[in-house]
Coordinates of C-alpha atoms and ligand atoms in Angstrom, one line a residue:
M1 CA -3.3 -21.6 -9.1
D2 CA -6.0 -20.0 -11.2
K3 CA -5.0 -16.5 -10.2
K4 CA -1.8 -14.7 -11.2
V5 CA -0.1 -11.7 -9.5
T6 CA 2.9 -10.0 -10.8
V7 CA 5.2 -8.2 -8.3
I8 CA 7.4 -5.5 -9.8
G9 CA 10.6 -4.9 -7.7
A10 CA 12.2 -8.0 -6.2
G11 CA 13.7 -6.1 -3.3
N12 CA 12.7 -6.2 0.3
V13 CA 9.0 -5.3 -0.1
G14 CA 8.5 -7.1 -3.4
A15 CA 10.2 -10.4 -2.4
T16 CA 8.4 -10.5 1.0
A17 CA 5.1 -9.9 -0.7
A18 CA 5.8 -12.7 -3.2
Q19 CA 6.6 -15.0 -0.3
R20 CA 3.4 -14.2 1.5
L21 CA 1.2 -14.5 -1.6
A22 CA 2.7 -17.9 -2.3
E23 CA 2.6 -19.2 1.3
K24 CA -1.1 -18.2 1.6
E25 CA -1.6 -20.1 -1.7
L26 CA -3.5 -17.1 -3.2
C27 CA -2.0 -17.2 -6.7
D28 CA 0.9 -17.9 -8.9
V29 CA 3.5 -15.2 -8.7
V30 CA 5.8 -13.5 -11.3
L31 CA 8.6 -11.5 -9.7
I32 CA 10.2 -8.8 -12.0
D33 CA 13.2 -6.7 -11.3
I34 CA 15.7 -4.7 -13.4
V35 CA 18.7 -6.4 -11.8
E36 CA 19.7 -9.6 -13.6
G37 CA 19.4 -12.8 -11.5
I38 CA 17.7 -11.3 -8.5
P39 CA 14.1 -12.1 -9.4
Q40 CA 15.1 -15.5 -10.8
G41 CA 17.2 -16.3 -7.8
K42 CA 14.6 -15.2 -5.2
S43 CA 11.7 -17.0 -6.9
L44 CA 13.8 -20.2 -7.2
D45 CA 14.7 -20.0 -3.5
L46 CA 11.0 -19.5 -2.6
T47 CA 10.1 -22.4 -4.9
E48 CA 12.5 -24.6 -3.1
A49 CA 10.9 -23.7 0.2
A50 CA 7.5 -24.7 -1.1
P51 CA 7.7 -28.4 -0.1
I52 CA 8.4 -27.4 3.5
E53 CA 5.9 -24.5 3.6
K54 CA 3.3 -26.8 1.9
H55 CA 2.1 -24.7 -1.0
D56 CA 1.7 -25.3 -4.7
A57 CA 1.9 -21.7 -5.9
H58 CA 4.3 -21.4 -8.9
L59 CA 6.9 -18.6 -8.8
R60 CA 8.8 -17.3 -11.7
G61 CA 11.4 -14.5 -11.9
S62 CA 12.2 -12.3 -14.9
N63 CA 13.9 -9.1 -16.1
G64 CA 11.3 -8.7 -18.8
Y65 CA 7.6 -8.1 -18.8
D66 CA 6.2 -10.8 -21.1
E67 CA 5.8 -13.2 -18.2
S68 CA 3.5 -10.7 -16.5
A69 CA 0.9 -11.0 -19.2
D70 CA -2.7 -11.5 -18.1
S71 CA -2.1 -10.9 -14.4
D72 CA -5.1 -10.4 -12.2
I73 CA -3.2 -8.0 -10.0
V74 CA 0.2 -6.2 -10.4
I75 CA 1.8 -4.9 -7.2
I76 CA 4.4 -2.2 -8.0
T77 CA 7.2 -1.8 -5.5
A78 CA 10.0 -0.9 -7.9
G79 CA 12.0 2.2 -6.9
I80 CA 14.4 3.3 -4.3
P81 CA 13.6 3.2 -0.6
R82 CA 14.5 6.0 1.9
K83 CA 17.6 6.3 4.0
P84 CA 17.9 8.1 7.3
G85 CA 17.3 11.8 7.0
M86 CA 15.2 11.4 3.8
S87 CA 11.5 11.9 3.7
R88 CA 9.3 9.8 1.4
D89 CA 8.9 12.9 -0.8
D90 CA 12.7 13.0 -1.5
L91 CA 12.2 9.9 -3.6
I92 CA 9.9 11.6 -6.1
S93 CA 12.0 12.3 -9.1
T94 CA 13.7 8.9 -9.2
N95 CA 10.6 6.9 -8.5
A96 CA 8.3 8.8 -10.8
G97 CA 10.4 7.8 -13.8
I98 CA 10.5 4.2 -12.7
M99 CA 6.8 4.1 -12.0
K100 CA 5.9 5.6 -15.4
Y101 CA 8.0 3.1 -17.3
V102 CA 6.9 0.0 -15.2
T103 CA 3.2 0.9 -15.4
Q104 CA 3.3 1.2 -19.2
E105 CA 5.0 -2.1 -19.5
V106 CA 2.5 -4.0 -17.3
A107 CA -0.6 -2.1 -18.4
S108 CA -0.2 -3.1 -22.1
R109 CA 0.2 -6.8 -21.1
S110 CA -2.4 -7.0 -18.4
P111 CA -5.1 -4.5 -19.5
E112 CA -7.7 -5.9 -17.0
A113 CA -5.4 -6.0 -14.0
V114 CA -5.8 -4.1 -10.7
L115 CA -2.7 -2.1 -9.9
I116 CA -1.6 -1.9 -6.2
I117 CA 1.0 0.8 -5.9
V118 CA 3.5 0.6 -3.0
S119 CA 6.5 2.8 -4.1
N120 CA 6.9 6.1 -2.4
P121 CA 5.9 8.9 -2.2
L122 CA 2.8 6.8 -2.4
D123 CA 0.0 9.2 -3.3
A124 CA 2.1 10.9 -6.0
M125 CA 3.1 7.5 -7.4
C126 CA -0.6 6.6 -7.7
H127 CA -1.1 9.6 -9.9
V128 CA 1.8 8.6 -12.1
A129 CA 0.5 5.0 -12.4
Y130 CA -3.1 6.3 -13.0
E131 CA -2.0 8.5 -15.9
A132 CA 0.5 6.0 -17.4
S133 CA -1.9 3.1 -17.3
K134 CA -5.0 4.9 -18.5
F135 CA -6.9 2.4 -16.3
P136 CA -10.2 3.3 -14.8
K137 CA -9.9 4.8 -11.3
N138 CA -11.2 1.7 -9.5
R139 CA -8.2 -0.3 -10.8
V140 CA -5.4 1.9 -9.5
I141 CA -5.1 1.7 -5.7
G142 CA -2.4 2.8 -3.3
M143 CA -1.1 0.8 -0.3
A144 CA -0.7 3.1 2.7
G145 CA -3.7 3.2 5.0
V146 CA -3.6 -0.6 5.7
L147 CA 0.0 -0.2 6.8
D148 CA -0.6 2.9 8.8
S149 CA -3.6 1.4 10.5
A150 CA -1.7 -1.8 11.2
R151 CA 1.0 0.2 12.9
F152 CA -1.7 2.1 15.0
R153 CA -3.3 -1.3 15.9
A154 CA 0.0 -2.7 17.0
F155 CA 0.7 0.3 19.2
I156 CA -2.8 0.1 20.7
A157 CA -2.4 -3.6 21.5
M158 CA 0.9 -3.0 23.1
E159 CA -0.4 -0.1 25.2
L160 CA -3.5 -2.0 26.5
D161 CA -1.9 -5.5 26.5
V162 CA -4.7 -7.0 24.4
S163 CA -4.6 -9.1 21.3
V164 CA -4.0 -7.3 18.0
E165 CA -6.9 -9.2 16.7
S166 CA -9.3 -7.3 19.0
T167 CA -8.1 -4.0 17.7
H168 CA -9.4 -1.9 14.8
A169 CA -8.0 1.4 13.6
F170 CA -8.8 4.1 11.1
V171 CA -6.2 6.3 9.3
L172 CA -7.1 8.7 6.6
G173 CA -5.1 11.1 4.4
G174 CA -1.8 11.0 2.6
H175 CA 1.0 8.5 3.4
G176 CA 3.2 11.0 5.2
D177 CA 3.6 12.7 8.5
T178 CA 0.4 14.6 7.8
M179 CA -1.7 11.4 7.8
V180 CA -4.8 11.5 10.0
P181 CA -5.3 8.7 12.4
L182 CA -8.9 8.8 13.8
P183 CA -9.0 7.7 17.5
R184 CA -12.8 8.1 17.5
Y185 CA -13.1 5.3 15.0
S186 CA -10.2 3.2 16.4
T187 CA -11.5 0.5 18.8
V188 CA -10.8 -2.5 20.9
A189 CA -13.6 -5.0 20.6
G190 CA -15.8 -2.2 19.4
I191 CA -15.0 0.2 22.3
P192 CA -13.4 3.5 21.0
I193 CA -9.9 4.0 22.4
T194 CA -11.0 7.4 23.5
E195 CA -12.8 5.5 26.3
L196 CA -9.8 3.2 27.1
M197 CA -6.8 5.5 27.5
P198 CA -6.1 9.1 28.4
Q199 CA -5.8 11.7 25.7
A200 CA -2.0 12.1 26.3
R201 CA -1.4 8.4 25.5
I202 CA -3.6 8.6 22.4
D203 CA -1.6 11.6 21.2
A204 CA 1.6 9.6 21.7
L205 CA 0.3 6.6 19.8
V206 CA -1.0 8.9 17.0
D207 CA 2.4 10.6 16.7
R208 CA 4.2 7.2 16.7
T209 CA 1.9 6.0 13.9
A210 CA 2.4 9.1 11.8
N211 CA 6.2 8.7 12.2
G212 CA 6.1 4.9 12.0
G213 CA 8.0 4.6 8.8
A214 CA 10.8 7.0 9.9
E215 CA 11.2 5.0 13.2
I216 CA 12.0 1.9 11.2
V217 CA 14.3 3.8 8.7
G218 CA 16.2 5.2 11.8
L219 CA 16.7 1.6 13.1
L220 CA 17.5 -0.1 9.8
K221 CA 19.7 2.7 8.5
T222 CA 20.1 1.1 5.0
G223 CA 16.5 1.0 3.9
S224 CA 12.9 1.2 4.9
A225 CA 10.2 -1.0 6.4
Y226 CA 9.2 -4.1 4.4
Y227 CA 7.5 -6.8 6.5
A228 CA 4.5 -4.7 7.4
P229 CA 4.3 -3.0 4.0
A230 CA 4.3 -6.4 2.3
S231 CA 1.6 -7.8 4.6
A232 CA -0.5 -4.7 3.9
A233 CA -0.2 -5.1 0.1
V234 CA -1.1 -8.8 0.4
E235 CA -4.1 -8.1 2.5
M236 CA -5.4 -5.9 -0.3
A237 CA -4.6 -8.4 -3.0
E238 CA -6.4 -11.2 -1.0
S239 CA -9.6 -9.1 -0.7
I240 CA -9.5 -8.5 -4.5
L241 CA -8.6 -12.1 -5.5
K242 CA -11.2 -13.6 -3.3
D243 CA -13.8 -10.8 -3.9
K244 CA -14.0 -10.5 -0.1
K245 CA -15.2 -6.9 -0.2
K246 CA -13.2 -5.9 2.9
I247 CA -13.4 -2.3 3.9
L248 CA -9.8 -1.1 4.1
P249 CA -8.2 2.4 4.1
C250 CA -6.4 2.8 0.7
A251 CA -5.3 5.6 -1.5
A252 CA -8.1 6.1 -4.0
Y253 CA -8.7 8.7 -6.8
L254 CA -11.3 11.1 -5.5
E255 CA -13.8 13.0 -7.6
G256 CA -15.7 15.0 -5.1
E257 CA -15.6 12.5 -2.1
Y258 CA -14.6 14.2 1.1
G259 CA -14.6 17.5 -0.9
F260 CA -11.5 16.7 -2.9
N261 CA -11.1 16.4 -6.7
D262 CA -8.5 14.8 -9.0
L263 CA -6.5 13.7 -6.0
F264 CA -5.3 10.3 -4.6
I265 CA -5.7 10.2 -0.9
G266 CA -6.3 7.6 1.8
V267 CA -10.0 6.9 2.4
P268 CA -12.0 3.8 3.4
V269 CA -12.8 1.7 0.4
K270 CA -14.5 -1.6 -0.4
L271 CA -12.1 -3.9 -2.2
G272 CA -13.5 -6.7 -4.3
K273 CA -12.8 -8.3 -7.7
N274 CA -13.3 -5.0 -9.5
G275 CA -10.8 -3.3 -7.3
I276 CA -12.3 -0.3 -5.5
E277 CA -16.0 -1.0 -5.5
D278 CA -17.1 1.8 -3.2
I279 CA -15.6 4.7 -1.4
I280 CA -17.1 5.0 2.1
E281 CA -17.7 8.6 3.3
I282 CA -17.8 9.1 7.1
E283 CA -18.8 12.2 9.0
L284 CA -15.7 14.1 10.2
T285 CA -15.5 16.7 13.0
E286 CA -14.2 20.1 12.1
A287 CA -10.8 19.3 13.5
E288 CA -10.6 16.0 11.5
K289 CA -11.7 17.9 8.3
A290 CA -8.9 20.5 8.9
A291 CA -6.3 17.7 9.4
L292 CA -7.5 15.9 6.3
K293 CA -7.3 19.2 4.3
K294 CA -3.7 19.7 5.5
S295 CA -2.8 16.2 4.4
A296 CA -4.5 16.7 1.0
D297 CA -2.6 20.0 0.5
A298 CA 0.6 18.1 1.1
V299 CA -0.4 15.5 -1.6
Q300 CA -1.4 18.3 -3.9
G301 CA 2.0 19.9 -3.4
L302 CA 3.7 16.7 -4.5
K303 CA 1.4 16.4 -7.5
D304 CA 2.4 19.9 -8.5
D305 CA 6.1 18.9 -8.2
L306 CA 5.4 16.0 -10.6
K307 CA 4.1 18.5 -13.2
K308 CA 7.4 20.4 -12.9
L309 CA 9.4 17.2 -13.3
A310 CA 7.5 16.2 -16.5
Ligands
LIG1 N1 12.2 -1.9 -12.9 C1 12.1 -2.9 -12.1 N2 12.7 -2.9 -10.8 C2 13.3 -1.8 -10.4 C3 13.5 -0.7 -11.3 C4 12.9 -0.8 -12.6 N3 13.0 0.3 -13.4 N4 14.2 0.2 -10.6 C5 14.5 -0.3 -9.4 N5 14.0 -1.6 -9.3 C6 14.0 -2.5 -8.2 C7 15.4 -2.5 -7.5 O1 16.4 -3.3 -8.3 C8 15.1 -3.2 -6.2 O2 15.3 -4.6 -6.2 O3 13.2 -2.2 -7.1 C9 13.6 -2.9 -6.0 C10 13.4 -2.1 -4.7 O4 13.8 -2.8 -3.6 P1 14.5 -2.3 -2.3 O5 15.6 -1.4 -2.7 O6 14.7 -3.4 -1.4 O7 13.3 -1.3 -1.7 P2 12.1 -1.7 -0.9 O8 12.4 -1.7 0.6 O9 11.5 -3.0 -1.4 O10 11.1 -0.5 -1.2 C11 10.5 -0.4 -2.5 O11 8.5 0.5 -1.6 O12 7.9 1.1 0.5 C12 8.3 1.6 -0.7 O13 9.6 3.6 -0.1 C13 9.7 2.2 -0.6 O14 9.7 3.2 -2.8 C14 10.2 2.1 -2.0 C15 9.6 0.8 -2.5

């Protein structure tokens, strides 16, 4: 393949993302993990599936970073996932150290790459990666909104018994329970869901979306969601690799947009070969603005915690 993506962390999210990237024949994949044998074993296993899955993507696993050199995109999933009773924010001290180290290793070897951050707490980890990489803001992007809006879409489709393909959903804000799903901009075949279901059902779906990660953690007990997070990261990677310019909700570094400064938060962006090529600002109601402010305050709180850790 003429494109190369490195995935850091060969655990549940990372290995699933590697599988999807290869099976969609988007790029060659380098899988890196700190645990000896895991990235090598998983990439060999995926390579042996290739004749059956009919793809010619090359996969390689490593415990070092030299193989990652000159990647077009680096997806960072390294870190620990949550267990029942933990919030994403409880992961901050462990994952901040891992994120800083990993980012420095990849940034020096792939100075032109776009970074897609997946490790939690997401918005805070984007700050760590932004500072550690010293990359321009358009090349450090957090994966959260695509996952949150996919969850919202899945719940809308279940509720109305329609194809997921006919649904579209909008979620703004931080990747936590203060996230801001926007029913007004969430549609089925272009019709806002506010015209398709009563407010009480919308409220229930919004609540389930905001707590979607915790619902999976509660069921799995030993880890957190990975199929949908991997799909979301790969959708972002595809839009960048193919320069598709999809409009997707992603965590982006804001400098004045939506009234926030020096903060990563989920907003609609245009994703193309340069990473974030535009931040789309939409009109919000007073209630939506207040919800977004609350979400931004939560992210700011985590950012302040990072300073205390440093
Ligand atoms: N360098 C490289 N890999 C590391 C490092 C490190 N310093 N530290 C940990 N890892 C690896 C682990 O060895 C493990 O294989 O990161 C991987 C994480 O995989 P899982 O434990 O399966 O976690 P996963 O479900 O993939 O979630 C990873 O994504 O969604 C978020 O909250 C989630 O922060 C978590 C991350």
